[in-house]
Amino acid sequence: MNTSNIIAVAILSILTAVGAHAQGFEPVQPLKIVGSRAQLEAEGAAAARGGNVYGDVVASPLTTRPSQLDRASVRAEAIAAAHAPNQNLDRRAFANSEVPPQFQGRQDARPGR
């Protein structure tokens, strides 16, 4: 009993000694402002216009491609797909992920599923 108390006290004293030798915290350095408020606002606006200079992707303007189909044909395709009997068909729902023959003649199952 006495030996276990001595060992416990020794371990606690070692832990407190290690904690006492820990690195101290350096306080935050005081802020040194160089320039006027207007000058800093101008620099900030210029940096915002410059974009993200540290980004790894070059920003390119969005472009649109003209569609090969007219509005009516796109609408007709959407309606046909919505009314298809197997629109929610998932290959994973069947054995060996194979679509049954009764669905082969109709609209294909969703690709990649």
PDB file of C-alpha atoms in Angstrom:
ATOM      1  CA  MET A   1       0.000   0.000   0.000  1.00  0.00           C
ATOM      2  CA  ASN A   2       2.791   2.379   0.933  1.00  0.00           C
ATOM      3  CA  THR A   3       4.728   1.556  -2.259  1.00  0.00           C
ATOM      4  CA  SER A   4       1.737   2.262  -4.489  1.00  0.00           C
ATOM      5  CA  ASN A   5       1.262   5.658  -2.808  1.00  0.00           C
ATOM      6  CA  ILE A   6       4.913   6.525  -3.379  1.00  0.00           C
ATOM      7  CA  ILE A   7       4.681   5.515  -7.043  1.00  0.00           C
ATOM      8  CA  ALA A   8       1.500   7.574  -7.508  1.00  0.00           C
ATOM      9  CA  VAL A   9       3.105  10.644  -5.912  1.00  0.00           C
ATOM     10  CA  ALA A  10       6.207  10.211  -8.080  1.00  0.00           C
ATOM     11  CA  ILE A  11       4.126  10.003 -11.267  1.00  0.00           C
ATOM     12  CA  LEU A  12       2.108  13.083 -10.318  1.00  0.00           C
ATOM     13  CA  SER A  13       5.261  15.053  -9.530  1.00  0.00           C
ATOM     14  CA  ILE A  14       6.787  14.082 -12.890  1.00  0.00           C
ATOM     15  CA  LEU A  15       3.617  15.165 -14.706  1.00  0.00           C
ATOM     16  CA  THR A  16       3.568  18.529 -12.954  1.00  0.00           C
ATOM     17  CA  ALA A  17       7.263  19.049 -13.725  1.00  0.00           C
ATOM     18  CA  VAL A  18       6.648  18.317 -17.405  1.00  0.00           C
ATOM     19  CA  GLY A  19       3.709  20.737 -17.419  1.00  0.00           C
ATOM     20  CA  ALA A  20       5.828  23.455 -15.828  1.00  0.00           C
ATOM     21  CA  HIS A  21       8.425  23.194 -18.600  1.00  0.00           C
ATOM     22  CA  ALA A  22       5.874  23.548 -21.389  1.00  0.00           C
ATOM     23  CA  GLN A  23       6.356  26.298 -23.917  1.00  0.00           C
ATOM     24  CA  GLY A  24       4.859  29.603 -22.892  1.00  0.00           C
ATOM     25  CA  PHE A  25       2.217  31.447 -24.883  1.00  0.00           C
ATOM     26  CA  GLU A  26       3.375  34.512 -26.743  1.00  0.00           C
ATOM     27  CA  PRO A  27       0.781  37.280 -26.723  1.00  0.00           C
ATOM     28  CA  VAL A  28      -0.637  38.635 -29.951  1.00  0.00           C
ATOM     29  CA  GLN A  29       1.566  41.303 -31.464  1.00  0.00           C
ATOM     30  CA  PRO A  30       0.072  44.789 -31.580  1.00  0.00           C
ATOM     31  CA  LEU A  31      -1.433  45.796 -34.919  1.00  0.00           C
ATOM     32  CA  LYS A  32       0.633  48.311 -36.859  1.00  0.00           C
ATOM     33  CA  ILE A  33      -1.475  50.128 -39.440  1.00  0.00           C
ATOM     34  CA  VAL A  34       0.455  51.612 -42.336  1.00  0.00           C
ATOM     35  CA  GLY A  35      -1.602  53.960 -44.487  1.00  0.00           C
ATOM     36  CA  SER A  36      -4.903  55.732 -44.273  1.00  0.00           C
ATOM     37  CA  ARG A  37      -8.349  54.165 -44.319  1.00  0.00           C
ATOM     38  CA  ALA A  38      -9.037  55.387 -47.873  1.00  0.00           C
ATOM     39  CA  GLN A  39      -5.773  53.910 -49.110  1.00  0.00           C
ATOM     40  CA  LEU A  40      -6.558  50.542 -47.516  1.00  0.00           C
ATOM     41  CA  GLU A  41     -10.078  50.561 -48.988  1.00  0.00           C
ATOM     42  CA  ALA A  42      -8.634  51.225 -52.451  1.00  0.00           C
ATOM     43  CA  GLU A  43      -6.162  48.354 -52.061  1.00  0.00           C
ATOM     44  CA  GLY A  44      -8.941  46.038 -50.888  1.00  0.00           C
ATOM     45  CA  ALA A  45     -11.176  46.935 -53.828  1.00  0.00           C
ATOM     46  CA  ALA A  46      -8.299  46.351 -56.264  1.00  0.00           C
ATOM     47  CA  ALA A  47      -7.593  42.953 -54.698  1.00  0.00           C
ATOM     48  CA  ALA A  48     -11.276  41.985 -54.924  1.00  0.00           C
ATOM     49  CA  ARG A  49     -11.374  42.906 -58.611  1.00  0.00           C
ATOM     50  CA  GLY A  50      -8.221  40.868 -59.210  1.00  0.00           C
ATOM     51  CA  GLY A  51      -9.961  37.637 -58.228  1.00  0.00           C
ATOM     52  CA  ASN A  52      -8.434  34.685 -56.427  1.00  0.00           C
ATOM     53  CA  VAL A  53      -4.766  34.755 -57.385  1.00  0.00           C
ATOM     54  CA  TYR A  54      -4.085  31.670 -55.264  1.00  0.00           C
ATOM     55  CA  GLY A  55      -6.731  29.517 -56.936  1.00  0.00           C
ATOM     56  CA  ASP A  56      -5.699  26.488 -58.971  1.00  0.00           C
ATOM     57  CA  VAL A  57      -8.482  26.800 -61.535  1.00  0.00           C
ATOM     58  CA  VAL A  58      -8.451  29.528 -64.123  1.00  0.00           C
ATOM     59  CA  ALA A  59     -11.826  31.213 -64.216  1.00  0.00           C
ATOM     60  CA  SER A  60     -13.289  31.184 -67.689  1.00  0.00           C
ATOM     61  CA  PRO A  61     -16.415  33.019 -68.706  1.00  0.00           C
ATOM     62  CA  LEU A  62     -19.541  30.919 -69.008  1.00  0.00           C
ATOM     63  CA  THR A  63     -20.569  30.246 -72.555  1.00  0.00           C
ATOM     64  CA  THR A  64     -23.786  28.806 -73.879  1.00  0.00           C
ATOM     65  CA  ARG A  65     -24.061  26.515 -76.842  1.00  0.00           C
ATOM     66  CA  PRO A  66     -27.003  26.768 -79.161  1.00  0.00           C
ATOM     67  CA  SER A  67     -29.313  23.794 -78.846  1.00  0.00           C
ATOM     68  CA  GLN A  68     -29.760  21.397 -81.740  1.00  0.00           C
ATOM     69  CA  LEU A  69     -33.398  20.811 -80.788  1.00  0.00           C
ATOM     70  CA  ASP A  70     -36.313  23.165 -80.652  1.00  0.00           C
ATOM     71  CA  ARG A  71     -38.425  23.714 -77.555  1.00  0.00           C
ATOM     72  CA  ALA A  72     -41.325  21.517 -78.700  1.00  0.00           C
ATOM     73  CA  SER A  73     -39.147  18.457 -79.348  1.00  0.00           C
ATOM     74  CA  VAL A  74     -37.400  18.816 -75.971  1.00  0.00           C
ATOM     75  CA  ARG A  75     -40.783  19.042 -74.279  1.00  0.00           C
ATOM     76  CA  ALA A  76     -42.047  15.984 -76.167  1.00  0.00           C
ATOM     77  CA  GLU A  77     -38.980  13.970 -75.102  1.00  0.00           C
ATOM     78  CA  ALA A  78     -39.442  15.032 -71.480  1.00  0.00           C
ATOM     79  CA  ILE A  79     -43.103  14.029 -71.489  1.00  0.00           C
ATOM     80  CA  ALA A  80     -42.288  10.667 -73.102  1.00  0.00           C
ATOM     81  CA  ALA A  81     -39.577   9.984 -70.513  1.00  0.00           C
ATOM     82  CA  ALA A  82     -41.881  10.959 -67.650  1.00  0.00           C
ATOM     83  CA  HIS A  83     -44.637   8.642 -68.874  1.00  0.00           C
ATOM     84  CA  ALA A  84     -42.337   5.689 -69.574  1.00  0.00           C
ATOM     85  CA  PRO A  85     -43.327   2.652 -67.502  1.00  0.00           C
ATOM     86  CA  ASN A  86     -39.751   1.959 -66.483  1.00  0.00           C
ATOM     87  CA  GLN A  87     -38.514   5.462 -65.762  1.00  0.00           C
ATOM     88  CA  ASN A  88     -37.476   4.480 -62.243  1.00  0.00           C
ATOM     89  CA  LEU A  89     -35.928   1.184 -63.282  1.00  0.00           C
ATOM     90  CA  ASP A  90     -32.719   0.480 -61.417  1.00  0.00           C
ATOM     91  CA  ARG A  91     -30.462  -2.336 -62.615  1.00  0.00           C
ATOM     92  CA  ARG A  92     -29.309  -3.032 -59.055  1.00  0.00           C
ATOM     93  CA  ALA A  93     -32.829  -4.139 -58.123  1.00  0.00           C
ATOM     94  CA  PHE A  94     -32.587  -7.264 -60.286  1.00  0.00           C
ATOM     95  CA  ALA A  95     -30.541 -10.444 -59.993  1.00  0.00           C
ATOM     96  CA  ASN A  96     -26.981 -10.013 -61.286  1.00  0.00           C
ATOM     97  CA  SER A  97     -27.881  -6.404 -62.131  1.00  0.00           C
ATOM     98  CA  GLU A  98     -29.454  -7.540 -65.398  1.00  0.00           C
ATOM     99  CA  VAL A  99     -32.618  -5.958 -66.707  1.00  0.00           C
ATOM    100  CA  PRO A 100     -35.352  -8.548 -67.414  1.00  0.00           C
ATOM    101  CA  PRO A 101     -36.274  -9.184 -71.070  1.00  0.00           C
ATOM    102  CA  GLN A 102     -39.703  -7.576 -70.714  1.00  0.00           C
ATOM    103  CA  PHE A 103     -37.969  -4.211 -70.235  1.00  0.00           C
ATOM    104  CA  GLN A 104     -35.400  -4.600 -73.021  1.00  0.00           C
ATOM    105  CA  GLY A 105     -37.609  -3.293 -75.836  1.00  0.00           C
ATOM    106  CA  ARG A 106     -38.589  -0.165 -73.946  1.00  0.00           C
ATOM    107  CA  GLN A 107     -36.617   2.819 -72.788  1.00  0.00           C
ATOM    108  CA  ASP A 108     -33.207   1.790 -71.426  1.00  0.00           C
ATOM    109  CA  ALA A 109     -32.609   1.725 -67.719  1.00  0.00           C
ATOM    110  CA  ARG A 110     -30.768   4.590 -66.161  1.00  0.00           C
ATOM    111  CA  PRO A 111     -27.092   4.319 -67.180  1.00  0.00           C
ATOM    112  CA  GLY A 112     -24.460   3.866 -64.542  1.00  0.00           C
ATOM    113  CA  ARG A 113     -26.834   2.510 -61.939  1.00  0.00           C
TER     114      ARG A 113
END
